[in-house]
C-alpha cells in the first residue's frame, strides 16, 4: 500500500510516537504491555507486574542530549525492560541499541555508588560512631574483600525489545532475531542478564487465518490495525477487547487527538519521503543499468567484431597460402612431365586449373 493512500482509520497507528504510547505507554495500558512482553518471553520469563520508569536517562549525555527510551520499565522481580519503536532505518542502529543496553546495565552499578553516598551523608564522620566508615573512594577504589567486591557488580537482567518498521541490513532477513551473550563454539549462554529481541515487521507476512498463537495475533494486529475500521471477529481474546477500547481514535481526549494528528502527519511525511527516495533510487538504478548495459554491449560487440575479423583474416591468409603452394607444386610437376592424374591427386587442383598454368 502506498503511504499516500493511508487514511485516518478507527484505531491509532502504533508506529507513531503517540500511538505507541497510547497502546503501551500509559498506566491504563500496562496490562497490554505485560501481555505482549510475556508472549515475547514465553518459556523464558513471566512478568507479573511492572512500573514505568523515567524514560530519560541523564546520567551520561551525548552532545548534551539525554538518552530517551520509548518505554523503560522495571518488573516486580527486578528486571529492567527497554521497549523501543523505530520507524525508519538509520546508520548504526544496531550500535545504538547496544548503547542503550549498556547504559541501562552500567546505571545499575552507578546507582549503588549513589546509594552508598546518601547513606554516608547520614552517618557521622567522627567519634565512635564514625569508626570504620569509609569514604566513597575507599569503597570503590580501596582494597576490597572478595564478598563486597563481587556484590557491587551483581546485576539485574536487562531486556531490550526493539520493534522495527523497516528491514535492518545488519540482521538476518527474518521477523524475529534473539541475541544473547553466548560461547561462539557451543552456543551456551554465558550471561543471562543481557537479552535483546529485534522484531522486523516487514518480514511478518502471516495472514490472520494463519495466526494460531496469541503472540502471532498480537503482532498481526500491531502491523495492520491502523487500516481497520473495527476489530476482526477472529480476535476474541480479552486483550483485544482492551486494545479496542484504548486504541480507538474516537476515545482520545481532545489534547491527545490534536497531538496524535500531528504525530500521524509526521509519520505520513516520513514514509512518503522514504517511498519517494526508494522510487528515485529504482529509476536511477534502471537508468544507470541501461546505460551500463549499452556501453558494455557496445564494447563487447567491438571486441567480438575484432576477434571475428582477426579469425577471418587468419583463415583467409592460411587458405591463400595453401592455394599458392598447390599452384607452385602443380606447375613444377607439370614442367617435369608428371602425368595429369597424379598432379590432380597430389595438389587437389582440377584438370582445367592445371592446364591453365
GROMACS .gro file of C-alpha atoms in nm:
model
  357
    1UNK     CA    1   0.000   0.000   0.000
    2UNK     CA    2   0.126   0.346  -0.088
    3UNK     CA    3   0.167   0.568   0.215
    4UNK     CA    4  -0.004   0.842   0.017
    5UNK     CA    5  -0.328   0.646   0.050
    6UNK     CA    6  -0.320   0.597   0.427
    7UNK     CA    7  -0.639   0.735   0.572
    8UNK     CA    8  -0.739   0.803   0.930
    9UNK     CA    9  -0.862   0.462   1.049
   10UNK     CA   10  -1.067   0.372   1.351
   11UNK     CA   11  -0.754   0.282   1.551
   12UNK     CA   12  -0.440   0.476   1.625
   13UNK     CA   13  -0.129   0.389   1.430
   14UNK     CA   14   0.109   0.209   1.671
   15UNK     CA   15   0.406   0.314   1.457
   16UNK     CA   16   0.355   0.679   1.550
   17UNK     CA   17   0.513   0.816   1.868
   18UNK     CA   18   0.184   0.893   2.037
   19UNK     CA   19   0.003   0.588   1.903
   20UNK     CA   20   0.265   0.359   2.056
   21UNK     CA   21   0.242   0.546   2.385
   22UNK     CA   22  -0.138   0.521   2.390
   23UNK     CA   23  -0.132   0.146   2.332
   24UNK     CA   24   0.156   0.052   2.563
   25UNK     CA   25   0.297   0.352   2.749
   26UNK     CA   26   0.028   0.470   2.987
   27UNK     CA   27  -0.088   0.325   3.320
   28UNK     CA   28  -0.420   0.218   3.168
   29UNK     CA   29  -0.239   0.011   2.905
   30UNK     CA   30   0.003  -0.164   3.141
   31UNK     CA   31  -0.182  -0.496   3.111
   32UNK     CA   32  -0.146  -0.485   2.732
   33UNK     CA   33   0.227  -0.429   2.762
   34UNK     CA   34   0.264  -0.713   3.013
   35UNK     CA   35   0.073  -0.946   2.780
   36UNK     CA   36   0.292  -0.855   2.483
   37UNK     CA   37   0.614  -0.894   2.684
   38UNK     CA   38   0.505  -1.229   2.828
   39UNK     CA   39   0.430  -1.358   2.480
   40UNK     CA   40   0.772  -1.241   2.361
   41UNK     CA   41   0.946  -1.401   2.660
   42UNK     CA   42   0.730  -1.714   2.677
   43UNK     CA   43   0.921  -2.006   2.823
   44UNK     CA   44   1.195  -1.774   2.945
   45UNK     CA   45   1.040  -1.531   3.191
   46UNK     CA   46   0.693  -1.440   3.317
   47UNK     CA   47   0.611  -1.086   3.428
   48UNK     CA   48   0.350  -1.043   3.698
   49UNK     CA   49   0.368  -0.666   3.729
   50UNK     CA   50   0.581  -0.370   3.624
   51UNK     CA   51   0.620   0.001   3.676
   52UNK     CA   52   0.708   0.269   3.423
   53UNK     CA   53   1.037   0.443   3.494
   54UNK     CA   54   1.155   0.783   3.377
   55UNK     CA   55   1.233   0.727   3.008
   56UNK     CA   56   1.512   0.983   3.005
   57UNK     CA   57   1.849   0.881   3.142
   58UNK     CA   58   2.060   1.192   3.200
   59UNK     CA   59   2.348   1.011   3.367
   60UNK     CA   60   2.560   1.023   3.054
   61UNK     CA   61   2.493   1.274   2.781
   62UNK     CA   62   2.595   1.275   2.416
   63UNK     CA   63   2.627   1.628   2.281
   64UNK     CA   64   2.436   1.744   2.590
   65UNK     CA   65   2.135   1.530   2.500
   66UNK     CA   66   1.997   1.263   2.732
   67UNK     CA   67   1.921   0.907   2.628
   68UNK     CA   68   1.547   0.874   2.576
   69UNK     CA   69   1.376   0.535   2.551
   70UNK     CA   70   1.020   0.493   2.421
   71UNK     CA   71   0.939   0.282   2.727
   72UNK     CA   72   1.156   0.197   3.026
   73UNK     CA   73   1.010  -0.042   3.282
   74UNK     CA   74   1.101  -0.226   3.600
   75UNK     CA   75   0.930  -0.556   3.674
   76UNK     CA   76   0.816  -0.661   4.020
   77UNK     CA   77   1.100  -0.917   4.027
   78UNK     CA   78   1.371  -0.662   3.943
   79UNK     CA   79   1.425  -0.689   3.566
   80UNK     CA   80   1.465  -0.377   3.354
   81UNK     CA   81   1.295  -0.364   3.014
   82UNK     CA   82   1.361  -0.117   2.733
   83UNK     CA   83   1.095  -0.106   2.462
   84UNK     CA   84   1.180   0.094   2.152
   85UNK     CA   85   0.966   0.153   1.842
   86UNK     CA   86   1.170   0.265   1.541
   87UNK     CA   87   1.003   0.369   1.217
   88UNK     CA   88   1.290   0.434   0.980
   89UNK     CA   89   1.629   0.280   0.929
   90UNK     CA   90   1.932   0.491   1.013
   91UNK     CA   91   2.304   0.433   1.025
   92UNK     CA   92   2.444   0.241   1.324
   93UNK     CA   93   2.100   0.137   1.450
   94UNK     CA   94   2.235  -0.188   1.597
   95UNK     CA   95   2.510   0.007   1.774
   96UNK     CA   96   2.251   0.243   1.921
   97UNK     CA   97   2.052  -0.047   2.067
   98UNK     CA   98   2.371  -0.187   2.218
   99UNK     CA   99   2.449   0.154   2.369
  100UNK     CA  100   2.101   0.170   2.523
  101UNK     CA  101   2.152  -0.170   2.680
  102UNK     CA  102   2.497  -0.089   2.813
  103UNK     CA  103   2.378   0.238   2.969
  104UNK     CA  104   2.092   0.061   3.143
  105UNK     CA  105   2.331  -0.202   3.277
  106UNK     CA  106   2.601   0.047   3.378
  107UNK     CA  107   2.342   0.259   3.554
  108UNK     CA  108   2.277  -0.023   3.799
  109UNK     CA  109   2.636  -0.009   3.929
  110UNK     CA  110   2.627   0.371   3.939
  111UNK     CA  111   2.310   0.356   4.147
  112UNK     CA  112   2.496   0.150   4.409
  113UNK     CA  113   2.757   0.427   4.439
  114UNK     CA  114   2.488   0.694   4.476
  115UNK     CA  115   2.302   0.489   4.733
  116UNK     CA  116   2.615   0.448   4.945
  117UNK     CA  117   2.691   0.818   4.919
  118UNK     CA  118   2.349   0.900   5.059
  119UNK     CA  119   2.395   0.650   5.341
  120UNK     CA  120   2.735   0.801   5.423
  121UNK     CA  121   2.589   1.150   5.441
  122UNK     CA  122   2.355   1.034   5.717
  123UNK     CA  123   2.639   0.891   5.929
  124UNK     CA  124   2.878   1.098   6.148
  125UNK     CA  125   3.237   1.102   6.026
  126UNK     CA  126   3.399   1.147   6.372
  127UNK     CA  127   3.364   0.982   6.710
  128UNK     CA  128   3.298   0.621   6.793
  129UNK     CA  129   3.005   0.600   6.556
  130UNK     CA  130   3.227   0.713   6.271
  131UNK     CA  131   3.491   0.445   6.324
  132UNK     CA  132   3.519   0.218   6.024
  133UNK     CA  133   3.320   0.442   5.791
  134UNK     CA  134   3.498   0.471   5.457
  135UNK     CA  135   3.466   0.749   5.209
  136UNK     CA  136   3.333   0.689   4.859
  137UNK     CA  137   3.677   0.646   4.702
  138UNK     CA  138   3.771   0.387   4.964
  139UNK     CA  139   3.451   0.198   4.898
  140UNK     CA  140   3.522   0.168   4.527
  141UNK     CA  141   3.899   0.211   4.491
  142UNK     CA  142   4.040   0.072   4.815
  143UNK     CA  143   4.141  -0.283   4.891
  144UNK     CA  144   3.806  -0.467   4.891
  145UNK     CA  145   3.720  -0.802   5.036
  146UNK     CA  146   3.601  -1.062   4.788
  147UNK     CA  147   3.241  -1.061   4.906
  148UNK     CA  148   3.181  -0.684   4.891
  149UNK     CA  149   3.372  -0.651   4.564
  150UNK     CA  150   3.161  -0.911   4.387
  151UNK     CA  151   2.834  -0.792   4.539
  152UNK     CA  152   2.862  -0.443   4.390
  153UNK     CA  153   2.857  -0.593   4.040
  154UNK     CA  154   2.553  -0.814   4.086
  155UNK     CA  155   2.322  -0.719   3.802
  156UNK     CA  156   1.956  -0.741   3.725
  157UNK     CA  157   1.857  -0.866   3.382
  158UNK     CA  158   1.804  -0.601   3.116
  159UNK     CA  159   1.577  -0.682   2.823
  160UNK     CA  160   1.583  -0.476   2.505
  161UNK     CA  161   1.274  -0.512   2.286
  162UNK     CA  162   1.312  -0.330   1.953
  163UNK     CA  163   1.009  -0.307   1.723
  164UNK     CA  164   1.125  -0.203   1.378
  165UNK     CA  165   0.905  -0.086   1.092
  166UNK     CA  166   1.188  -0.144   0.843
  167UNK     CA  167   1.439  -0.405   0.730
  168UNK     CA  168   1.775  -0.375   0.902
  169UNK     CA  169   2.071  -0.474   0.679
  170UNK     CA  170   2.270  -0.580   0.984
  171UNK     CA  171   2.018  -0.852   1.075
  172UNK     CA  172   1.909  -1.171   0.901
  173UNK     CA  173   1.611  -1.148   0.666
  174UNK     CA  174   1.353  -1.272   0.916
  175UNK     CA  175   1.095  -1.127   1.153
  176UNK     CA  176   1.249  -1.207   1.491
  177UNK     CA  177   1.614  -1.206   1.595
  178UNK     CA  178   1.711  -1.301   1.953
  179UNK     CA  179   2.057  -1.216   2.085
  180UNK     CA  180   2.234  -1.334   2.400
  181UNK     CA  181   2.589  -1.338   2.531
  182UNK     CA  182   2.698  -1.690   2.443
  183UNK     CA  183   3.001  -1.904   2.371
  184UNK     CA  184   3.070  -1.884   2.000
  185UNK     CA  185   3.152  -2.252   1.960
  186UNK     CA  186   2.899  -2.427   2.184
  187UNK     CA  187   2.622  -2.167   2.184
  188UNK     CA  188   2.596  -2.191   2.564
  189UNK     CA  189   2.465  -1.873   2.724
  190UNK     CA  190   2.740  -1.720   2.939
  191UNK     CA  191   2.549  -1.431   3.095
  192UNK     CA  192   2.171  -1.435   3.133
  193UNK     CA  193   2.140  -1.067   3.223
  194UNK     CA  194   2.171  -0.930   2.869
  195UNK     CA  195   1.885  -1.000   2.624
  196UNK     CA  196   1.786  -0.829   2.301
  197UNK     CA  197   1.492  -0.906   2.075
  198UNK     CA  198   1.464  -0.742   1.733
  199UNK     CA  199   1.129  -0.755   1.552
  200UNK     CA  200   1.139  -0.653   1.182
  201UNK     CA  201   0.772  -0.604   1.094
  202UNK     CA  202   0.815  -0.606   0.713
  203UNK     CA  203   0.916  -0.972   0.740
  204UNK     CA  204   0.597  -1.070   0.925
  205UNK     CA  205   0.379  -1.189   0.636
  206UNK     CA  206   0.121  -1.413   0.806
  207UNK     CA  207  -0.246  -1.356   0.737
  208UNK     CA  208  -0.494  -1.360   1.026
  209UNK     CA  209  -0.609  -1.713   0.942
  210UNK     CA  210  -0.250  -1.834   0.979
  211UNK     CA  211  -0.207  -1.681   1.325
  212UNK     CA  212  -0.268  -1.966   1.569
  213UNK     CA  213  -0.099  -1.828   1.880
  214UNK     CA  214  -0.174  -1.516   2.081
  215UNK     CA  215   0.178  -1.398   2.002
  216UNK     CA  216   0.113  -1.411   1.626
  217UNK     CA  217  -0.224  -1.242   1.666
  218UNK     CA  218  -0.071  -0.956   1.865
  219UNK     CA  219   0.199  -0.899   1.605
  220UNK     CA  220  -0.053  -0.921   1.320
  221UNK     CA  221  -0.276  -0.666   1.496
  222UNK     CA  222   0.007  -0.418   1.557
  223UNK     CA  223   0.110  -0.438   1.195
  224UNK     CA  224  -0.239  -0.397   1.045
  225UNK     CA  225  -0.472  -0.225   1.294
  226UNK     CA  226  -0.409   0.123   1.154
  227UNK     CA  227  -0.609   0.022   0.844
  228UNK     CA  228  -0.907  -0.133   1.024
  229UNK     CA  229  -1.249   0.016   1.091
  230UNK     CA  230  -1.323  -0.246   1.356
  231UNK     CA  231  -1.153  -0.533   1.535
  232UNK     CA  232  -1.182  -0.861   1.336
  233UNK     CA  233  -1.420  -1.122   1.476
  234UNK     CA  234  -1.137  -1.377   1.489
  235UNK     CA  235  -0.966  -1.175   1.764
  236UNK     CA  236  -1.183  -1.282   2.055
  237UNK     CA  237  -0.928  -1.281   2.338
  238UNK     CA  238  -0.982  -1.030   2.620
  239UNK     CA  239  -0.661  -0.846   2.536
  240UNK     CA  240  -0.809  -0.737   2.203
  241UNK     CA  241  -1.122  -0.606   2.371
  242UNK     CA  242  -0.899  -0.389   2.586
  243UNK     CA  243  -0.697  -0.285   2.282
  244UNK     CA  244  -1.021  -0.195   2.105
  245UNK     CA  245  -1.107   0.044   2.389
  246UNK     CA  246  -0.767   0.207   2.429
  247UNK     CA  247  -0.667   0.241   2.064
  248UNK     CA  248  -0.989   0.381   1.922
  249UNK     CA  249  -0.924   0.729   1.784
  250UNK     CA  250  -1.272   0.834   1.886
  251UNK     CA  251  -1.188   0.767   2.252
  252UNK     CA  252  -0.891   1.004   2.260
  253UNK     CA  253  -0.909   1.322   2.460
  254UNK     CA  254  -0.910   1.647   2.263
  255UNK     CA  255  -0.549   1.713   2.364
  256UNK     CA  256  -0.436   1.364   2.264
  257UNK     CA  257  -0.632   1.383   1.940
  258UNK     CA  258  -0.455   1.704   1.836
  259UNK     CA  259  -0.118   1.559   1.933
  260UNK     CA  260  -0.197   1.231   1.753
  261UNK     CA  261  -0.297   1.411   1.432
  262UNK     CA  262   0.040   1.587   1.434
  263UNK     CA  263   0.223   1.262   1.502
  264UNK     CA  264   0.032   1.087   1.223
  265UNK     CA  265   0.117   1.368   0.984
  266UNK     CA  266   0.487   1.335   1.070
  267UNK     CA  267   0.462   0.961   1.014
  268UNK     CA  268   0.298   1.006   0.673
  269UNK     CA  269   0.552   1.263   0.561
  270UNK     CA  270   0.835   1.040   0.678
  271UNK     CA  271   0.703   0.739   0.489
  272UNK     CA  272   0.629   0.941   0.175
  273UNK     CA  273   0.983   1.080   0.175
  274UNK     CA  274   1.113   0.727   0.215
  275UNK     CA  275   0.887   0.599  -0.064
  276UNK     CA  276   0.993   0.880  -0.298
  277UNK     CA  277   1.358   0.816  -0.223
  278UNK     CA  278   1.310   0.447  -0.294
  279UNK     CA  279   1.134   0.516  -0.626
  280UNK     CA  280   1.403   0.766  -0.723
  281UNK     CA  281   1.665   0.507  -0.639
  282UNK     CA  282   1.489   0.249  -0.854
  283UNK     CA  283   1.464   0.486  -1.151
  284UNK     CA  284   1.825   0.591  -1.116
  285UNK     CA  285   1.930   0.230  -1.089
  286UNK     CA  286   1.734   0.137  -1.402
  287UNK     CA  287   1.881   0.427  -1.598
  288UNK     CA  288   2.233   0.354  -1.483
  289UNK     CA  289   2.184  -0.014  -1.554
  290UNK     CA  290   2.054   0.058  -1.903
  291UNK     CA  291   2.344   0.293  -1.979
  292UNK     CA  292   2.594   0.046  -1.841
  293UNK     CA  293   2.434  -0.234  -2.041
  294UNK     CA  294   2.451  -0.034  -2.363
  295UNK     CA  295   2.815   0.056  -2.300
  296UNK     CA  296   2.908  -0.299  -2.212
  297UNK     CA  297   2.715  -0.431  -2.514
  298UNK     CA  298   2.890  -0.187  -2.745
  299UNK     CA  299   3.230  -0.277  -2.604
  300UNK     CA  300   3.152  -0.647  -2.625
  301UNK     CA  301   3.034  -0.609  -2.985
  302UNK     CA  302   3.351  -0.425  -3.082
  303UNK     CA  303   3.563  -0.691  -2.913
  304UNK     CA  304   3.371  -0.971  -3.082
  305UNK     CA  305   3.396  -0.794  -3.419
  306UNK     CA  306   3.768  -0.756  -3.380
  307UNK     CA  307   3.804  -1.119  -3.281
  308UNK     CA  308   3.593  -1.237  -3.573
  309UNK     CA  309   3.782  -1.013  -3.817
  310UNK     CA  310   4.111  -1.141  -3.685
  311UNK     CA  311   3.996  -1.501  -3.720
  312UNK     CA  312   3.864  -1.443  -4.072
  313UNK     CA  313   4.190  -1.275  -4.173
  314UNK     CA  314   4.393  -1.562  -4.038
  315UNK     CA  315   4.172  -1.816  -4.214
  316UNK     CA  316   4.185  -1.626  -4.541
  317UNK     CA  317   4.563  -1.594  -4.518
  318UNK     CA  318   4.606  -1.963  -4.449
  319UNK     CA  319   4.375  -2.056  -4.736
  320UNK     CA  320   4.554  -1.823  -4.976
  321UNK     CA  321   4.889  -1.963  -4.871
  322UNK     CA  322   4.778  -2.322  -4.923
  323UNK     CA  323   4.635  -2.241  -5.265
  324UNK     CA  324   4.951  -2.067  -5.380
  325UNK     CA  325   5.161  -2.361  -5.260
  326UNK     CA  326   4.945  -2.604  -5.455
  327UNK     CA  327   4.978  -2.398  -5.772
  328UNK     CA  328   5.356  -2.384  -5.741
  329UNK     CA  329   5.371  -2.758  -5.688
  330UNK     CA  330   5.138  -2.825  -5.981
  331UNK     CA  331   5.342  -2.600  -6.212
  332UNK     CA  332   5.666  -2.773  -6.116
  333UNK     CA  333   5.516  -3.120  -6.157
  334UNK     CA  334   5.372  -3.023  -6.495
  335UNK     CA  335   5.709  -2.889  -6.616
  336UNK     CA  336   5.890  -3.214  -6.531
  337UNK     CA  337   5.625  -3.419  -6.713
  338UNK     CA  338   5.437  -3.588  -6.433
  339UNK     CA  339   5.105  -3.729  -6.560
  340UNK     CA  340   4.796  -3.513  -6.517
  341UNK     CA  341   4.614  -3.768  -6.300
  342UNK     CA  342   4.897  -3.770  -6.042
  343UNK     CA  343   4.916  -3.388  -6.034
  344UNK     CA  344   4.540  -3.369  -5.967
  345UNK     CA  345   4.570  -3.630  -5.695
  346UNK     CA  346   4.863  -3.461  -5.518
  347UNK     CA  347   4.758  -3.094  -5.539
  348UNK     CA  348   4.382  -3.122  -5.530
  349UNK     CA  349   4.352  -2.885  -5.827
  350UNK     CA  350   4.120  -2.958  -6.116
  351UNK     CA  351   4.243  -3.055  -6.464
  352UNK     CA  352   4.123  -2.720  -6.601
  353UNK     CA  353   4.316  -2.528  -6.331
  354UNK     CA  354   4.630  -2.726  -6.406
  355UNK     CA  355   4.602  -2.683  -6.784
  356UNK     CA  356   4.571  -2.304  -6.742
  357UNK     CA  357   4.906  -2.285  -6.561
   0.00000   0.00000   0.00000
